[in-house]
Structures are given as structure tokens and as C-alpha cells.
Amino acid sequence: MKLGTDLGFRLSICAIAALLLLAIAAPCIAPHDPERAQPELRLKDPCGAYPLGTDHLGRCIFSRVVFGIRISLFIGLVVVLISASIGMILGEAAGYYGGILDEAIMRLVDAFLSFPSIFLALAVIGFLGSGLTNLMLSLILVEWTGYARLVRSEVLSLQGKEFLEAARSLGASDLCIMSRHILPNILPSLLVMATLSVGYAILGAASLSFLGLGVQPPTPEWGSMMNDARPFIRSHPLMMIFPGTAITITVLAFHLLGDGIRKKLNPRSEWEKQLRF
Amino acid sequence: MLSFLAKRLLLLLPVLLLVSIIAFSLFYLSPGDPAEILLTGPQGPPDPAAVQEFREREGLNDPAAILYMRWLSKVAQGDLGYSYVSGERVSDAVLGSFMPTLRLSLISLLISLMISFPLGILSAVKRGSAIDCLGMTISLLGVSVPNFWLAYLLIILFALNLDILPVAGYGQEGDILHLILPAATLGISAAAVTCRMIRTSMLEALGQDYIAAARARGLPERSVVLRHALRNVLLPVITVVSLNFTYLLNGSAVVETVFAWPGIGNLMTRCIFSRDYPMILGCMLFLAFITLALNLLTDICYYYLNPRMRHEAGN
């Protein structure tokens, strides 16, 4: 088991490093312009010049998959960064001040959580329109609640600890206590959650783009590439399979990374290792 | 019990109110004027004077707070308005499309539990073995694979290559064949999540003192696992089932579109494309209501099945 998890952790680091490298070097690696349509070359099978074949408009699928890494990672990282910041601020305020503020923030969290997440995202896009900005906004509205809950419970578990009392007795302001003393203590669990949710954000963005409601063509995005492939599923199933594989590998890598970080940070996993059944 | 229920219901009120405010704000912020959308016919954009008159008559020029109150009082009476596109009652359309979704979800739930229960328990009991590794790998893959991709993989394999199942559609009422692929897709992806949760709670139960005590008394391992650990796992499983259901509802949004299943996810996607705002709003509110009701039901089950909670509430 130990070997297995360590292997997964290492593999995930390699995979994410490779993805980042591919994303940065996409123009050098991709053999063709991902958006240039060449109708005379449409629906070609994989060959030397087009390693993964071409799509219904004659665009190189390999180039599109490689360029797709950029947009997926961008969406994943931005969504996680913003939603984690919102959740952290609100969760910390709720946990630290308690009382009516806590009550108000947590009821808001409950309200957001009572919409099944993808339907909330769909509704945001449905009302405000599709496109990259609204796609990210919808995912942020879905994801911030998790961080708020996590941070609040972590802050509550720190309440009454001596080091906080000490800081307060030295005259530290609330803001200083929250950012200098509480935050470093909750950062590890925040990091685990953030890593895991990069994968979820990428998956959510791909789902919405697949429905035609996220990133709009001709931008190369894996979900919308799969949407393009739908009419050709009978004759050219590979067009569907390649972008799906890319999504799976990326999401899997972030899952393994998050799991790996959790196991490294959580002392309980040490305790679990002692137990042999 | 009554006081517990009353307390839970009372706590729901502010949440319901916030749910309605969130939904209404999105509706209010949407670009496009309802009057203009309603009056746009086949003849093209409507006359600006007619739009203005319509706004006056329907009271659309009132401030947002007044519009919200008016809308809320209608919703409270179960009136979700009428579709911009087809003109049918939103509540009828939403309820009508929820039945196929419910049918799909229940079968998927069954599939998911049939896979995840044995696999999760076996993984926990045989911790670190090949079965555990296999189970965890499958569940990791399951949460990483986009469910719409899985759907197409199943379609390619079973509907196109083997040609034993239909590609998509609802079929006749009570048709099982059309149900298999969408239910399998949703069931498998939900099982991936559930399997992990069952494994964790089983591991937790197996680490308890009473298990050590049962082992110390020399009980056979089979009895320790099945009679002592498993019974204590059943309680968290209720949460698992209810979470599973929400997970399935979520998955249905995309999977229903892939399989052209006439459910609520499909309805919502179609309405977004036709900019049918009252319909989107209706779906949203209905699903929030279902989720909250489900959470309440879970709490009640917990209350019934967990003597400790009953005791605490009694004091």
C-alpha cells in the first residue's frame, strides 16, 4: 500500500510537470495551428503528419489536445485560487467572530449547497450567458462553499489555543491574528483541498463545454472537442476518445497529487500504517 | 421527535429564503428583457412602444425588491409561471421531467450500491491486498473519468460495436433496454465515490476497541466483520446513499443529454439554449427543494437509527 501511494504521488508530480511543460511549449510541440480549418483534410485517421488524425473541419487533433492543456489548467487554477480565497476569507470570519456573522455566512453556504452543483453552474450560465468568464464564475460560485466550511471548522478547532491567547495578550489585532497565526495552521488542509479541486474544476469546465455552454469554438478545449465529436461517434470514435483521455489523465494526476499531499501531511495516515488487518 | 423535527424545519426557513434570493438575483441579472423575449415572434424584434406598454402593464418597471416579493408570493403558492417558449406551466414541465430522472437515479443508485458495497468492505477487510489496490485504483479512475466520456465509451462498445443495446432514447414506457447504458454510466461513476467512503468508514469501525474486544474473545474473523463492524457501518451508509443521490442528480445533467433521456437535466440544458428563463428558474428551485428535502429525510433516518442522537435530543 505504501509503495502504491508513493508511486502514485511520484507519478502525479511527473504528470503535472509534463502537463505544465506541454502547456508552456505548446506552440513548439504542436505540429499545426490548432484553429486552422482545412476542409480538404477533414476526418483523417492518425498518420505521420497528423499523429491523432484531424477533426470534422480538418484541424489537427493532436495540436488541439496539446493547446487544450493551456485552457484547462488556466480554468482549473484560476477557479481554485479565487474560490479558495473567497471561502477562506468568509470561513475565517465566520469561525473567528462567530455569532450572527457566522450564522449568516453558514446559512448562505447551506443555500448554495442546496443546489446540485452542476445545476447551479448551469443556471448561472443559463441566466448570464456562456463563455469563458461566466464559465469560471459559475464554477467559483459552486466551489467556494467547500472552502468556507473547511476553513470555518479548522478555525473553530483552533479556538482557545494558547498561542492565540498569547498573540492576543501581546495586543495583536484581529486581522493580524487571523492572517499571521490562524492562516498558517489551516494552510495544509487548504492546500490538499485546493489540489483536489483543481481536478474537479477542470472536470466541471469540460462538462459544461461539452454541453456547448462553456468555452466556445474554435478555442481548443477538451470538452468542446468532445461535443464536436458527437455526430461522428459512429464513423470516427477516436475523435471522442483522445480528448477524453487527456481529461482523465489530468484529473487523475491532480487527484493523486492531492491524496499524496494529504497522506504526507496527515499524521493519522501514520497511525493507519501501524494497523495491520 | 416532534421538537427535533420542528427545529430542523425552522432552520430550513432562512436557507429557503436565501435559495430564493440567489435564484431570483440570477434571473434579475440576466441580460435581455423578459418583455422583449415574450413579445419577439416570428415577425422579428417587437415594437419598442409595445415593449414599454407590456412592461407597464405587467409591472416589470417596479424596483427589484417589489418584483422579488411578488414572485416569491407566487412561488410560495406553487406557481412557477409559464414557459417563454412553449407557454406550458413550468411546474408541470419540471415535475413531468423529474419522473424519468428519478427512475434513472433509482436504478443507478442500485447499481452503484451493488458495486461499491462489496468492493468497499472487501477493500477495508483485506487492507493492502491486491483486492484493496484494485478497488482503490478503480475508484480513483472512476472519479477522474468524465461521466460523459464513460457514456460514449459504453455506447461505442455496447451499442455500436456489439450492437446489443440502443444508442440513446427513452423507448416505450417501462422499457429496460434503453435504461441500461445511462444507468450503468451513472452507477459506475457514483460507485467510485461511494466505494471509497464505505472503505473509510469500515476501516474506522475496524479500528475501534469493541472490534479488538471481539477478536480477543476469540470470535472468528467472519463474525467480527459481519456482525460487529458492518452493523456500525450501516449508519454512515445512510449519508452515503443520500450523497449518492445528489451525485446522481448532478451526473444526470450531462448524461441525460448524451442519451437523450427526457429528464430534468436534459430539460434544463434545452431551456438554456432557448433562453427560457422561467423554466431554468423553476428547475433550479425544484432541485434545491428536492435536495433540502432529501437532507431532512437523512437527518430523520439518523435520528431514528442512532440511539445516541435520540438521547441527546431528549435531554
XYZ file of C-alpha atoms in Angstrom:
592
model
C 0.000 0.000 0.000
C 2.802 2.358 0.967
C 4.630 1.643 -2.235
C 1.406 2.114 -4.170
C 0.628 5.541 -2.722
C 4.200 6.746 -3.059
C 4.292 5.578 -6.627
C 1.033 7.404 -7.326
C 2.351 10.572 -5.720
C 5.533 10.495 -7.782
C 3.671 9.672 -10.961
C 1.304 12.557 -10.344
C 4.167 15.006 -9.889
C 5.750 13.789 -13.113
C 2.425 14.005 -14.933
C 1.694 17.537 -13.747
C 5.230 18.678 -14.567
C 4.831 17.182 -18.031
C 1.456 18.898 -18.474
C 2.903 22.250 -17.451
C 5.802 21.785 -19.813
C 3.475 20.852 -22.663
C 1.266 23.839 -21.899
C 4.181 26.266 -21.976
C 5.834 24.726 -25.005
C 2.570 24.076 -26.869
C 3.486 26.216 -29.902
C 6.758 24.309 -30.344
C 5.271 20.858 -29.803
C 2.031 21.146 -31.739
C 2.754 20.383 -35.382
C -0.110 22.519 -36.704
C -2.179 25.597 -35.871
C -4.951 24.236 -33.601
C -7.564 26.582 -35.051
C -6.781 26.419 -38.759
C -9.520 24.618 -40.635
C -8.613 22.683 -43.760
C -11.836 21.230 -45.161
C -9.971 19.095 -47.700
C -8.234 17.222 -44.839
C -11.318 16.565 -42.716
C -11.742 13.417 -40.603
C -8.371 11.900 -41.431
C -7.216 8.867 -39.472
C -3.991 9.156 -37.461
C -0.938 9.320 -39.716
C 2.594 10.735 -39.726
C 1.707 14.367 -40.252
C -1.386 14.240 -38.027
C -0.500 11.928 -35.100
C -4.082 11.774 -33.778
C -5.869 12.489 -37.047
C -7.992 15.508 -37.934
C -11.463 16.596 -36.864
C -14.570 17.436 -38.892
C -13.052 20.765 -40.005
C -9.656 19.309 -40.826
C -7.957 20.663 -37.721
C -5.118 18.669 -36.203
C -6.488 16.836 -33.133
C -3.056 16.410 -31.563
C -2.386 20.162 -31.705
C -5.825 20.850 -30.273
C -5.306 18.399 -27.414
C -1.924 19.973 -26.606
C -3.277 23.524 -26.717
C -6.275 22.327 -24.679
C -3.945 21.781 -21.709
C -3.431 25.543 -21.510
C -7.048 26.487 -21.176
C -7.930 23.614 -18.830
C -5.064 24.348 -16.460
C -5.843 28.058 -16.639
C -9.502 27.482 -15.730
C -8.612 24.986 -13.008
C -6.020 27.182 -11.331
C -7.920 30.472 -11.552
C -11.172 28.942 -10.291
C -9.422 27.280 -7.375
C -7.413 30.375 -6.484
C -10.430 32.673 -6.429
C -12.867 30.267 -4.788
C -10.310 29.306 -2.156
C -9.685 32.985 -1.379
C -13.400 33.746 -1.058
C -14.018 30.637 1.013
C -11.017 31.326 3.199
C -11.992 34.911 3.989
C -15.639 34.089 4.698
C -14.847 30.880 6.551
C -12.269 32.555 8.720
C -14.581 35.453 9.509
C -17.395 33.034 10.377
C -15.232 30.867 12.602
C -13.362 33.697 14.277
C -16.149 36.140 15.038
C -18.942 33.602 15.488
C -22.387 34.842 16.441
C -24.677 36.408 13.909
C -21.949 36.727 11.250
C -21.195 33.023 11.497
C -24.892 32.219 11.310
C -25.393 34.429 8.239
C -22.373 33.094 6.345
C -23.129 29.482 7.115
C -26.767 29.807 6.064
C -25.549 31.322 2.789
C -23.254 28.328 2.369
C -26.196 25.998 3.059
C -28.273 27.830 0.482
C -25.577 27.498 -2.180
C -25.106 23.850 -1.293
C -28.780 23.081 -1.708
C -28.458 23.443 -5.467
C -26.900 20.332 -7.000
C -23.560 21.783 -8.092
C -23.705 21.326 -11.836
C -27.244 22.671 -11.947
C -26.139 25.806 -10.127
C -23.354 26.228 -12.682
C -25.844 25.591 -15.483
C -28.239 28.163 -14.062
C -25.514 30.799 -13.768
C -24.572 30.221 -17.393
C -28.216 29.993 -18.415
C -29.002 33.408 -16.990
C -25.745 35.247 -17.584
C -24.720 33.631 -20.879
C -21.992 31.203 -21.919
C -18.320 31.985 -22.441
C -15.073 31.665 -20.532
C -15.723 34.357 -17.889
C -19.176 33.123 -16.978
C -17.945 29.544 -17.025
C -15.316 30.406 -14.423
C -17.778 32.489 -12.424
C -20.211 29.581 -12.311
C -17.520 27.183 -11.126
C -16.364 29.657 -8.468
C -19.920 30.001 -7.155
C -20.077 26.222 -6.886
C -16.686 25.682 -5.263
C -16.279 28.422 -2.661
C -18.690 26.761 -0.207
C -16.405 23.803 0.380
C -13.519 26.056 1.393
C -15.717 28.181 3.644
C -16.885 25.063 5.511
C -13.411 23.595 5.809
C -11.768 26.826 6.980
C -14.532 27.558 9.474
C -14.244 24.151 11.113
C -10.453 24.423 11.217
C -10.662 27.862 12.841
C -13.144 26.541 15.397
C -10.781 23.708 16.269
C -8.016 26.245 16.964
C -10.200 28.376 19.218
C -8.864 28.714 22.727
C -5.361 27.508 21.829
C -2.599 29.101 23.890
C -0.699 30.637 21.014
C -3.787 32.607 20.042
C -4.243 33.806 23.604
C -0.570 34.793 23.663
C -0.868 36.757 20.443
C -3.979 38.491 21.736
C -2.368 39.376 25.053
C 0.511 40.931 23.139
C -2.042 43.240 21.577
C -2.247 41.702 18.122
C -5.201 42.908 16.088
C -7.896 40.524 14.842
C -6.596 40.853 11.310
C -3.066 40.051 12.424
C -4.197 37.012 14.411
C -6.237 35.718 11.505
C -3.559 36.173 8.872
C -0.370 35.543 10.843
C -1.427 32.972 13.415
C -4.503 31.129 12.230
C -3.865 31.030 8.497
C -0.531 29.155 8.617
C -2.235 26.478 10.694
C -5.034 25.868 8.230
C -2.906 26.178 5.110
C -2.037 22.430 4.882
C -5.639 21.241 4.730
C -6.475 24.124 2.414
C -3.667 23.001 0.122
C -4.980 19.431 -0.032
C -8.488 20.582 -0.838
C -7.256 23.076 -3.438
C -5.176 20.434 -5.219
C -8.092 18.021 -5.345
C -10.448 20.672 -6.600
C -8.231 21.732 -9.497
C -9.227 18.351 -10.907
C -12.909 18.926 -10.144
C -12.821 22.392 -11.709
C -11.257 21.000 -14.893
C -13.878 18.255 -14.971
C -16.703 20.761 -14.418
C -15.396 23.094 -17.112
C -15.138 20.191 -19.539
C -18.695 19.051 -18.738
C -20.131 22.498 -19.361
C -18.087 22.968 -22.529
C -19.239 19.541 -23.660
C -22.825 20.771 -23.362
C -21.823 23.725 -25.542
C -22.146 26.155 -22.646
C -18.541 26.760 -21.680
C -15.545 27.609 -23.792
C -16.799 28.417 -27.268
C -15.370 27.092 -30.524
C -12.928 27.431 -32.210
C -10.855 27.657 -28.997
C -9.344 24.206 -28.421
C -10.904 22.860 -25.218
C -11.275 19.160 -24.427
C -14.953 19.264 -23.501
C -15.953 21.228 -26.566
C -13.797 18.954 -28.755
C -15.851 16.043 -27.464
C -19.010 17.977 -28.225
C -17.732 18.407 -31.796
C -17.109 14.679 -31.995
C -20.684 13.682 -31.112
C -22.083 13.475 -34.673
C -19.115 11.373 -35.773
C -19.215 8.846 -32.952
C -20.185 6.036 -35.344
C -17.573 6.666 -38.031
C -14.754 8.312 -36.055
C -14.882 7.267 -32.390
C -11.214 8.226 -31.946
C -12.165 11.894 -32.174
C -14.084 11.374 -28.923
C -11.519 9.141 -27.262
C -8.423 11.373 -27.422
C -9.702 14.490 -25.611
C -11.427 12.277 -23.033
C -8.134 10.537 -22.316
C -6.475 13.927 -21.839
C -9.146 14.985 -19.307
C -8.865 11.693 -17.439
C -5.072 11.868 -17.183
C -5.116 15.479 -15.980
C -7.853 14.982 -13.394
C -6.266 11.745 -12.207
C -2.916 13.490 -11.754
C -4.440 16.189 -9.546
C -6.342 13.565 -7.544
C -3.208 11.562 -6.894
C -1.277 14.698 -6.011
C -3.945 15.828 -3.540
C -4.128 12.357 -1.999
C -0.362 12.193 -1.781
C -0.095 15.574 -0.053
C -2.834 14.573 2.366
C -1.037 11.363 3.283
C 2.217 13.260 3.789
C 0.605 15.920 5.969
C -1.890 13.914 7.935
C -0.334 12.194 10.929
C -3.320 9.906 11.051
C -2.117 8.082 7.980
C 0.973 7.225 10.039
C -1.304 5.747 12.615
C -3.161 3.865 9.941
C 0.090 2.366 8.716
C 0.660 0.808 12.114
C -2.572 -1.117 11.866
C -2.396 -4.360 10.038
C -5.507 -6.292 9.351
C -39.165 13.612 17.807
C -41.611 16.426 17.174
C -39.376 19.051 18.698
C -36.434 17.729 16.685
C -38.466 17.939 13.503
C -39.760 21.401 14.345
C -36.238 22.640 14.991
C -34.960 21.254 11.715
C -37.835 22.769 9.781
C -37.320 26.135 11.439
C -33.651 26.065 10.466
C -34.687 25.409 6.882
C -36.628 28.661 6.586
C -33.676 31.072 6.273
C -31.989 28.686 3.866
C -35.091 28.515 1.688
C -35.307 32.288 1.715
C -31.652 32.611 0.677
C -32.154 29.985 -2.023
C -34.977 32.043 -3.471
C -32.891 35.234 -3.293
C -29.954 33.607 -5.087
C -32.212 32.204 -7.788
C -34.075 35.459 -8.255
C -30.881 37.547 -8.363
C -29.519 35.403 -11.172
C -32.805 35.768 -13.010
C -32.821 39.512 -12.427
C -29.191 39.936 -13.523
C -29.709 38.078 -16.776
C -29.238 40.187 -19.861
C -32.296 40.506 -22.051
C -35.642 41.941 -21.169
C -38.414 39.425 -20.405
C -40.904 41.685 -22.135
C -38.800 41.743 -25.271
C -38.301 37.977 -25.228
C -42.011 37.349 -24.724
C -43.059 39.730 -27.485
C -40.476 38.564 -30.022
C -42.339 36.445 -32.509
C -41.649 35.064 -35.946
C -42.022 38.569 -37.364
C -38.789 39.711 -35.712
C -37.994 42.177 -32.921
C -41.065 43.796 -31.322
C -42.109 47.428 -31.461
C -40.385 49.410 -28.625
C -43.703 51.078 -27.709
C -45.356 47.682 -27.338
C -42.493 46.512 -25.126
C -42.857 49.606 -22.956
C -46.601 49.110 -22.677
C -46.153 45.454 -21.763
C -43.630 46.391 -19.065
C -46.077 48.917 -17.585
C -48.988 46.503 -17.665
C -47.077 43.600 -16.108
C -45.383 45.831 -13.551
C -41.899 44.962 -14.812
C -40.698 48.519 -14.223
C -41.027 48.172 -10.467
C -37.890 48.005 -8.298
C -36.189 44.630 -7.868
C -37.342 44.178 -4.259
C -41.002 44.538 -5.239
C -40.578 42.189 -8.176
C -38.937 39.692 -5.849
C -41.733 39.869 -3.259
C -44.368 39.455 -5.943
C -42.521 36.498 -7.434
C -41.923 34.905 -4.021
C -45.577 35.055 -3.052
C -46.450 33.291 -6.305
C -43.778 30.642 -5.779
C -44.980 30.062 -2.231
C -48.343 29.148 -3.719
C -46.691 26.686 -6.075
C -46.973 28.894 -9.138
C -43.684 28.889 -11.014
C -45.017 30.818 -14.007
C -45.198 29.849 -17.664
C -42.550 28.879 -20.187
C -41.432 31.641 -22.539
C -41.168 29.159 -25.383
C -43.977 26.631 -25.200
C -46.287 28.523 -22.852
C -46.906 25.457 -20.670
C -46.902 25.668 -16.881
C -43.358 25.452 -15.544
C -44.395 23.316 -12.576
C -45.980 20.713 -14.899
C -42.950 20.572 -17.163
C -40.492 20.295 -14.276
C -42.478 17.599 -12.480
C -43.018 15.712 -15.735
C -39.302 15.661 -16.487
C -38.338 14.755 -12.952
C -40.059 11.368 -13.125
C -37.689 9.942 -15.790
C -34.757 11.401 -13.838
C -35.987 9.750 -10.650
C -36.393 6.443 -12.422
C -32.872 6.669 -13.831
C -31.421 7.782 -10.493
C -33.001 4.962 -8.505
C -31.707 2.271 -10.871
C -28.261 3.929 -10.910
C -28.308 4.072 -7.127
C -28.982 0.358 -7.032
C -26.120 -0.351 -9.445
C -23.798 1.939 -7.526
C -24.537 0.258 -4.187
C -24.245 -3.203 -5.690
C -20.734 -2.384 -6.871
C -19.467 -0.193 -4.067
C -20.727 -2.097 -1.039
C -18.926 -5.410 -1.581
C -15.857 -3.710 -3.042
C -15.588 -1.130 -0.243
C -15.990 -3.700 2.530
C -13.616 -6.181 0.943
C -11.018 -3.436 0.417
C -11.201 -2.472 4.078
C -11.124 -6.018 5.412
C -8.322 -7.137 3.129
C -6.436 -3.923 3.564
C -3.277 -3.647 1.496
C -4.109 -6.734 -0.562
C -4.493 -6.982 -4.306
C -8.268 -6.500 -3.956
C -7.731 -3.289 -1.999
C -5.330 -1.989 -4.619
C -7.712 -2.916 -7.392
C -10.685 -1.331 -5.636
C -8.852 1.903 -4.933
C -7.454 2.096 -8.456
C -10.906 1.582 -9.935
C -12.440 4.182 -7.669
C -9.665 6.669 -8.431
C -10.171 6.124 -12.142
C -13.915 6.387 -11.668
C -13.751 9.852 -10.126
C -11.318 11.073 -12.772
C -13.146 9.871 -15.854
C -15.686 12.422 -17.103
C -19.060 10.687 -16.984
C -19.995 11.829 -20.482
C -16.860 10.207 -21.804
C -17.650 6.990 -19.979
C -21.116 7.207 -21.530
C -19.630 7.365 -25.012
C -17.189 4.561 -24.295
C -20.135 2.379 -23.266
C -22.063 3.487 -26.355
C -19.124 2.663 -28.628
C -18.693 -0.738 -27.039
C -22.233 -1.948 -26.405
C -24.354 -0.027 -28.876
C -22.076 0.406 -31.884
C -19.613 -2.493 -31.813
C -21.621 -5.239 -30.134
C -24.956 -3.750 -31.179
C -26.882 -5.255 -28.270
C -28.247 -2.051 -26.688
C -29.873 1.075 -28.117
C -27.635 4.142 -28.516
C -29.991 6.622 -26.894
C -33.604 7.487 -26.225
C -36.300 6.725 -23.669
C -38.099 3.976 -25.519
C -41.563 2.811 -24.587
C -42.749 3.276 -21.014
C -41.132 0.636 -18.853
C -38.508 -0.227 -21.445
C -35.486 -1.667 -19.670
C -33.084 -1.797 -22.618
C -32.901 1.975 -23.010
C -32.273 2.334 -19.309
C -29.211 0.080 -19.076
C -26.493 2.285 -20.565
C -27.370 5.593 -18.838
C -27.936 3.826 -15.527
C -24.655 1.949 -15.842
C -22.786 5.165 -16.641
C -24.174 6.996 -13.637
C -23.993 3.943 -11.383
C -20.339 3.270 -12.141
C -19.219 6.855 -11.605
C -21.200 7.122 -8.362
C -19.830 3.771 -7.192
C -16.301 5.134 -7.477
C -17.040 7.797 -4.861
C -19.123 5.534 -2.644
C -16.629 2.706 -2.610
C -14.025 4.955 -1.009
C -16.439 6.261 1.585
C -17.564 2.773 2.574
C -13.957 1.615 2.789
C -13.058 4.548 5.068
C -15.975 4.063 7.451
C -15.357 0.314 7.553
C -11.682 0.926 8.370
C -12.740 3.302 11.095
C -15.129 0.736 12.566
C -12.467 -1.967 12.405
C -10.095 0.216 14.401
C -12.498 0.537 17.341
C -11.954 -1.055 20.735
C -15.045 -3.253 20.524
C -13.537 -4.961 17.485
C -10.344 -5.636 19.403
C -12.513 -6.949 22.227
C -14.441 -9.206 19.886
C -11.178 -10.530 18.462
C -9.778 -11.024 21.962
C -12.780 -13.142 22.823
C -11.686 -15.402 20.004
C -14.602 -14.770 17.667
C -13.986 -15.903 14.117
C -12.966 -13.062 11.766
C -16.117 -13.558 9.709
C -18.320 -12.840 12.666
C -16.182 -9.890 13.761
C -16.532 -8.268 10.359
C -20.123 -9.098 9.580
C -21.763 -8.833 12.999
C -19.696 -6.247 14.810
C -18.122 -3.942 12.263
C -20.702 -3.994 9.500
C -23.607 -3.060 11.753
C -21.801 0.072 12.805
C -21.036 0.969 9.223
C -24.699 0.952 8.273
C -25.298 4.341 9.866
C -22.754 6.300 7.807
C -24.076 4.442 4.802
C -27.306 6.432 5.035
C -25.273 9.561 4.426
C -23.562 7.750 1.591
C -26.893 6.896 -0.009
C -28.171 10.430 0.244
C -24.925 11.906 -1.071
C -25.005 9.332 -3.811
C -28.418 10.520 -4.848
C -27.229 14.132 -5.114
C -24.228 12.906 -7.041
C -26.525 11.067 -9.433
C -28.701 14.155 -9.899
C -25.546 16.081 -10.760
C -24.401 13.463 -13.198
C -27.787 13.320 -14.842
C -27.331 16.859 -16.194
C -24.793 15.709 -18.739
C -25.570 12.024 -19.073
C -29.231 12.679 -19.874
C -28.146 14.930 -22.707
C -25.855 12.235 -24.093
C -28.592 9.598 -24.024
C -31.430 11.970 -24.980
C -33.147 10.900 -21.754
C -36.181 13.157 -21.199
C -35.188 14.136 -17.644
C -34.666 17.351 -15.766
C -31.008 17.723 -16.783
C -31.940 17.471 -20.409
C -34.809 19.920 -19.895
C -32.551 22.447 -18.213
C -29.920 22.269 -20.964
C -32.538 22.713 -23.667
C -34.077 25.671 -21.824
C -30.698 27.371 -21.527
C -30.286 27.238 -25.289
C -33.766 28.652 -25.869
C -33.284 31.247 -23.104
C -36.436 30.045 -21.372
C -35.733 31.851 -18.084
C -38.843 30.855 -16.061
C -38.136 27.235 -16.877
C -34.472 27.485 -15.737
C -35.620 29.202 -12.568
C -38.243 26.509 -11.984
C -35.744 23.652 -12.442
C -33.307 25.365 -10.111
C -35.810 25.913 -7.321
C -37.274 22.444 -7.682
C -33.865 20.780 -7.432
C -32.913 22.868 -4.403
C -36.175 21.847 -2.794
C -35.537 18.162 -3.556
C -32.006 18.370 -2.127
C -33.177 20.063 1.060
C -35.989 17.544 1.477
C -33.508 14.721 0.996
C -31.167 16.179 3.619
C -34.068 16.456 6.035
C -35.016 12.855 5.352
C -31.431 11.774 6.015
C -31.448 13.592 9.330
C -34.709 11.949 10.325
C -33.341 8.499 9.440
C -30.261 9.233 11.503
C -32.415 10.292 14.388
C -34.405 7.082 14.202
C -31.463 4.764 13.836
C -28.963 6.390 16.166
C -29.958 5.976 19.807
C -27.254 8.419 20.924
C -28.813 11.245 18.963
C -32.268 10.487 20.306
C -30.866 10.555 23.782
C -29.151 13.905 23.270
C -32.299 15.451 21.830
C -34.301 14.099 24.764
C -32.152 15.918 27.292
